[in-house]
Amino acid sequence: ADTSPMALLPIGVPQFVVSGGLDKIVPDHWRLTYVAAAQAAGDKPVSLGIASAGHVELIDPQSAAWVDVLEVI
């Protein structure tokens, strides 16, 4: 519980939650569940789902998904 983002809500800091629709490590539905819980706890996370991205593309500056990640940041 001491390392679970959900268990630590609200955290009271800006949050940017991004996930890829093709991610098999952290499925996109986890983003939606977390964002709903964070909002219910009083936090105001920014949420971005990129349907065509997997797990690694979200942090790869050479991927097409990176453009979307930078835009939100």
mmCIF file with all atom_site columns, C-alpha atoms in Angstrom:
data_model
loop_
_atom_site.group_PDB
_atom_site.id
_atom_site.type_symbol
_atom_site.label_atom_id
_atom_site.label_alt_id
_atom_site.label_comp_id
_atom_site.label_asym_id
_atom_site.label_entity_id
_atom_site.label_seq_id
_atom_site.pdbx_PDB_ins_code
_atom_site.Cartn_x
_atom_site.Cartn_y
_atom_site.Cartn_z
_atom_site.occupancy
_atom_site.B_iso_or_equiv
_atom_site.pdbx_formal_charge
_atom_site.auth_seq_id
_atom_site.auth_comp_id
_atom_site.auth_asym_id
_atom_site.auth_atom_id
_atom_site.pdbx_PDB_model_num
ATOM 1  C CA . ALA A 1 1  ? 0.000   0.000  0.000   1.00 0.00 ? 1  ALA A CA 1
ATOM 2  C CA . ASP A 1 2  ? 2.888   2.407  0.617   1.00 0.00 ? 2  ASP A CA 1
ATOM 3  C CA . THR A 1 3  ? 3.840   2.315  -3.074  1.00 0.00 ? 3  THR A CA 1
ATOM 4  C CA . SER A 1 4  ? 0.384   2.133  -4.626  1.00 0.00 ? 4  SER A CA 1
ATOM 5  C CA . PRO A 1 5  ? -0.595  5.404  -6.321  1.00 0.00 ? 5  PRO A CA 1
ATOM 6  C CA . MET A 1 6  ? -4.271  4.664  -5.619  1.00 0.00 ? 6  MET A CA 1
ATOM 7  C CA . ALA A 1 7  ? -3.624  4.086  -1.918  1.00 0.00 ? 7  ALA A CA 1
ATOM 8  C CA . LEU A 1 8  ? -1.775  7.398  -1.658  1.00 0.00 ? 8  LEU A CA 1
ATOM 9  C CA . LEU A 1 9  ? -4.609  9.574  -3.012  1.00 0.00 ? 9  LEU A CA 1
ATOM 10 C CA . PRO A 1 10 ? -5.054  12.442 -2.793  1.00 0.00 ? 10 PRO A CA 1
ATOM 11 C CA . ILE A 1 11 ? -1.481  13.472 -3.438  1.00 0.00 ? 11 ILE A CA 1
ATOM 12 C CA . GLY A 1 12 ? -2.173  17.154 -4.028  1.00 0.00 ? 12 GLY A CA 1
ATOM 13 C CA . VAL A 1 13 ? 0.373   17.754 -6.783  1.00 0.00 ? 13 VAL A CA 1
ATOM 14 C CA . PRO A 1 14 ? -0.021  18.179 -10.536 1.00 0.00 ? 14 PRO A CA 1
ATOM 15 C CA . GLN A 1 15 ? -0.344  14.828 -12.271 1.00 0.00 ? 15 GLN A CA 1
ATOM 16 C CA . PHE A 1 16 ? -0.067  13.848 -15.911 1.00 0.00 ? 16 PHE A CA 1
ATOM 17 C CA . VAL A 1 17 ? -1.406  10.333 -16.493 1.00 0.00 ? 17 VAL A CA 1
ATOM 18 C CA . VAL A 1 18 ? -0.651  8.870  -19.910 1.00 0.00 ? 18 VAL A CA 1
ATOM 19 C CA . SER A 1 19 ? -1.158  5.384  -21.269 1.00 0.00 ? 19 SER A CA 1
ATOM 20 C CA . GLY A 1 20 ? -1.126  3.542  -24.542 1.00 0.00 ? 20 GLY A CA 1
ATOM 21 C CA . GLY A 1 21 ? -4.080  1.647  -25.898 1.00 0.00 ? 21 GLY A CA 1
ATOM 22 C CA . LEU A 1 22 ? -1.757  -1.184 -26.967 1.00 0.00 ? 22 LEU A CA 1
ATOM 23 C CA . ASP A 1 23 ? 0.101   -1.360 -23.620 1.00 0.00 ? 23 ASP A CA 1
ATOM 24 C CA . LYS A 1 24 ? 0.048   -4.909 -22.245 1.00 0.00 ? 24 LYS A CA 1
ATOM 25 C CA . ILE A 1 25 ? 2.157   -4.010 -19.172 1.00 0.00 ? 25 ILE A CA 1
ATOM 26 C CA . VAL A 1 26 ? -0.056  -1.188 -17.835 1.00 0.00 ? 26 VAL A CA 1
ATOM 27 C CA . PRO A 1 27 ? -3.376  -1.483 -19.694 1.00 0.00 ? 27 PRO A CA 1
ATOM 28 C CA . ASP A 1 28 ? -5.168  1.723  -20.626 1.00 0.00 ? 28 ASP A CA 1
ATOM 29 C CA . HIS A 1 29 ? -8.121  0.957  -18.344 1.00 0.00 ? 29 HIS A CA 1
ATOM 30 C CA . TRP A 1 30 ? -5.774  1.442  -15.378 1.00 0.00 ? 30 TRP A CA 1
ATOM 31 C CA . ARG A 1 31 ? -5.340  5.084  -16.411 1.00 0.00 ? 31 ARG A CA 1
ATOM 32 C CA . LEU A 1 32 ? -9.087  5.601  -16.482 1.00 0.00 ? 32 LEU A CA 1
ATOM 33 C CA . THR A 1 33 ? -9.580  3.909  -13.119 1.00 0.00 ? 33 THR A CA 1
ATOM 34 C CA . TYR A 1 34 ? -6.772  5.901  -11.499 1.00 0.00 ? 34 TYR A CA 1
ATOM 35 C CA . VAL A 1 35 ? -7.922  9.240  -12.933 1.00 0.00 ? 35 VAL A CA 1
ATOM 36 C CA . ALA A 1 36 ? -11.472 8.647  -11.671 1.00 0.00 ? 36 ALA A CA 1
ATOM 37 C CA . ALA A 1 37 ? -10.164 7.785  -8.198  1.00 0.00 ? 37 ALA A CA 1
ATOM 38 C CA . ALA A 1 38 ? -7.828  10.794 -8.162  1.00 0.00 ? 38 ALA A CA 1
ATOM 39 C CA . GLN A 1 39 ? -10.652 13.125 -9.150  1.00 0.00 ? 39 GLN A CA 1
ATOM 40 C CA . ALA A 1 40 ? -12.951 11.612 -6.518  1.00 0.00 ? 40 ALA A CA 1
ATOM 41 C CA . ALA A 1 41 ? -10.209 12.234 -3.935  1.00 0.00 ? 41 ALA A CA 1
ATOM 42 C CA . GLY A 1 42 ? -9.926  15.890 -4.961  1.00 0.00 ? 42 GLY A CA 1
ATOM 43 C CA . ASP A 1 43 ? -6.898  15.791 -7.263  1.00 0.00 ? 43 ASP A CA 1
ATOM 44 C CA . LYS A 1 44 ? -7.064  17.200 -10.798 1.00 0.00 ? 44 LYS A CA 1
ATOM 45 C CA . PRO A 1 45 ? -4.994  14.928 -13.021 1.00 0.00 ? 45 PRO A CA 1
ATOM 46 C CA . VAL A 1 46 ? -4.488  15.539 -16.727 1.00 0.00 ? 46 VAL A CA 1
ATOM 47 C CA . SER A 1 47 ? -5.295  12.351 -18.616 1.00 0.00 ? 47 SER A CA 1
ATOM 48 C CA . LEU A 1 48 ? -4.065  11.280 -22.045 1.00 0.00 ? 48 LEU A CA 1
ATOM 49 C CA . GLY A 1 49 ? -4.698  7.991  -23.797 1.00 0.00 ? 49 GLY A CA 1
ATOM 50 C CA . ILE A 1 50 ? -2.855  7.283  -27.024 1.00 0.00 ? 50 ILE A CA 1
ATOM 51 C CA . ALA A 1 51 ? -4.672  4.464  -28.803 1.00 0.00 ? 51 ALA A CA 1
ATOM 52 C CA . SER A 1 52 ? -1.815  3.547  -31.143 1.00 0.00 ? 52 SER A CA 1
ATOM 53 C CA . ALA A 1 53 ? 0.926   3.412  -28.472 1.00 0.00 ? 53 ALA A CA 1
ATOM 54 C CA . GLY A 1 54 ? 2.278   0.584  -26.390 1.00 0.00 ? 54 GLY A CA 1
ATOM 55 C CA . HIS A 1 55 ? 4.275   0.874  -23.174 1.00 0.00 ? 55 HIS A CA 1
ATOM 56 C CA . VAL A 1 56 ? 7.662   2.094  -24.412 1.00 0.00 ? 56 VAL A CA 1
ATOM 57 C CA . GLU A 1 57 ? 6.457   4.494  -27.102 1.00 0.00 ? 57 GLU A CA 1
ATOM 58 C CA . LEU A 1 58 ? 5.262   6.873  -24.393 1.00 0.00 ? 58 LEU A CA 1
ATOM 59 C CA . ILE A 1 59 ? 8.844   7.659  -23.373 1.00 0.00 ? 59 ILE A CA 1
ATOM 60 C CA . ASP A 1 60 ? 10.563  7.273  -26.752 1.00 0.00 ? 60 ASP A CA 1
ATOM 61 C CA . PRO A 1 61 ? 11.398  10.686 -28.250 1.00 0.00 ? 61 PRO A CA 1
ATOM 62 C CA . GLN A 1 62 ? 11.514  9.086  -31.704 1.00 0.00 ? 62 GLN A CA 1
ATOM 63 C CA . SER A 1 63 ? 7.994   7.639  -31.555 1.00 0.00 ? 63 SER A CA 1
ATOM 64 C CA . ALA A 1 64 ? 4.888   9.263  -32.996 1.00 0.00 ? 64 ALA A CA 1
ATOM 65 C CA . ALA A 1 65 ? 3.297   9.138  -29.519 1.00 0.00 ? 65 ALA A CA 1
ATOM 66 C CA . TRP A 1 66 ? 6.043   11.349 -28.078 1.00 0.00 ? 66 TRP A CA 1
ATOM 67 C CA . VAL A 1 67 ? 4.646   14.384 -29.919 1.00 0.00 ? 67 VAL A CA 1
ATOM 68 C CA . ASP A 1 68 ? 1.348   13.981 -28.025 1.00 0.00 ? 68 ASP A CA 1
ATOM 69 C CA . VAL A 1 69 ? 3.134   13.453 -24.707 1.00 0.00 ? 69 VAL A CA 1
ATOM 70 C CA . LEU A 1 70 ? 5.175   16.643 -25.190 1.00 0.00 ? 70 LEU A CA 1
ATOM 71 C CA . GLU A 1 71 ? 2.079   18.628 -26.083 1.00 0.00 ? 71 GLU A CA 1
ATOM 72 C CA . VAL A 1 72 ? 0.414   17.785 -22.770 1.00 0.00 ? 72 VAL A CA 1
ATOM 73 C CA . ILE A 1 73 ? 3.580   18.336 -20.745 1.00 0.00 ? 73 ILE A CA 1
#
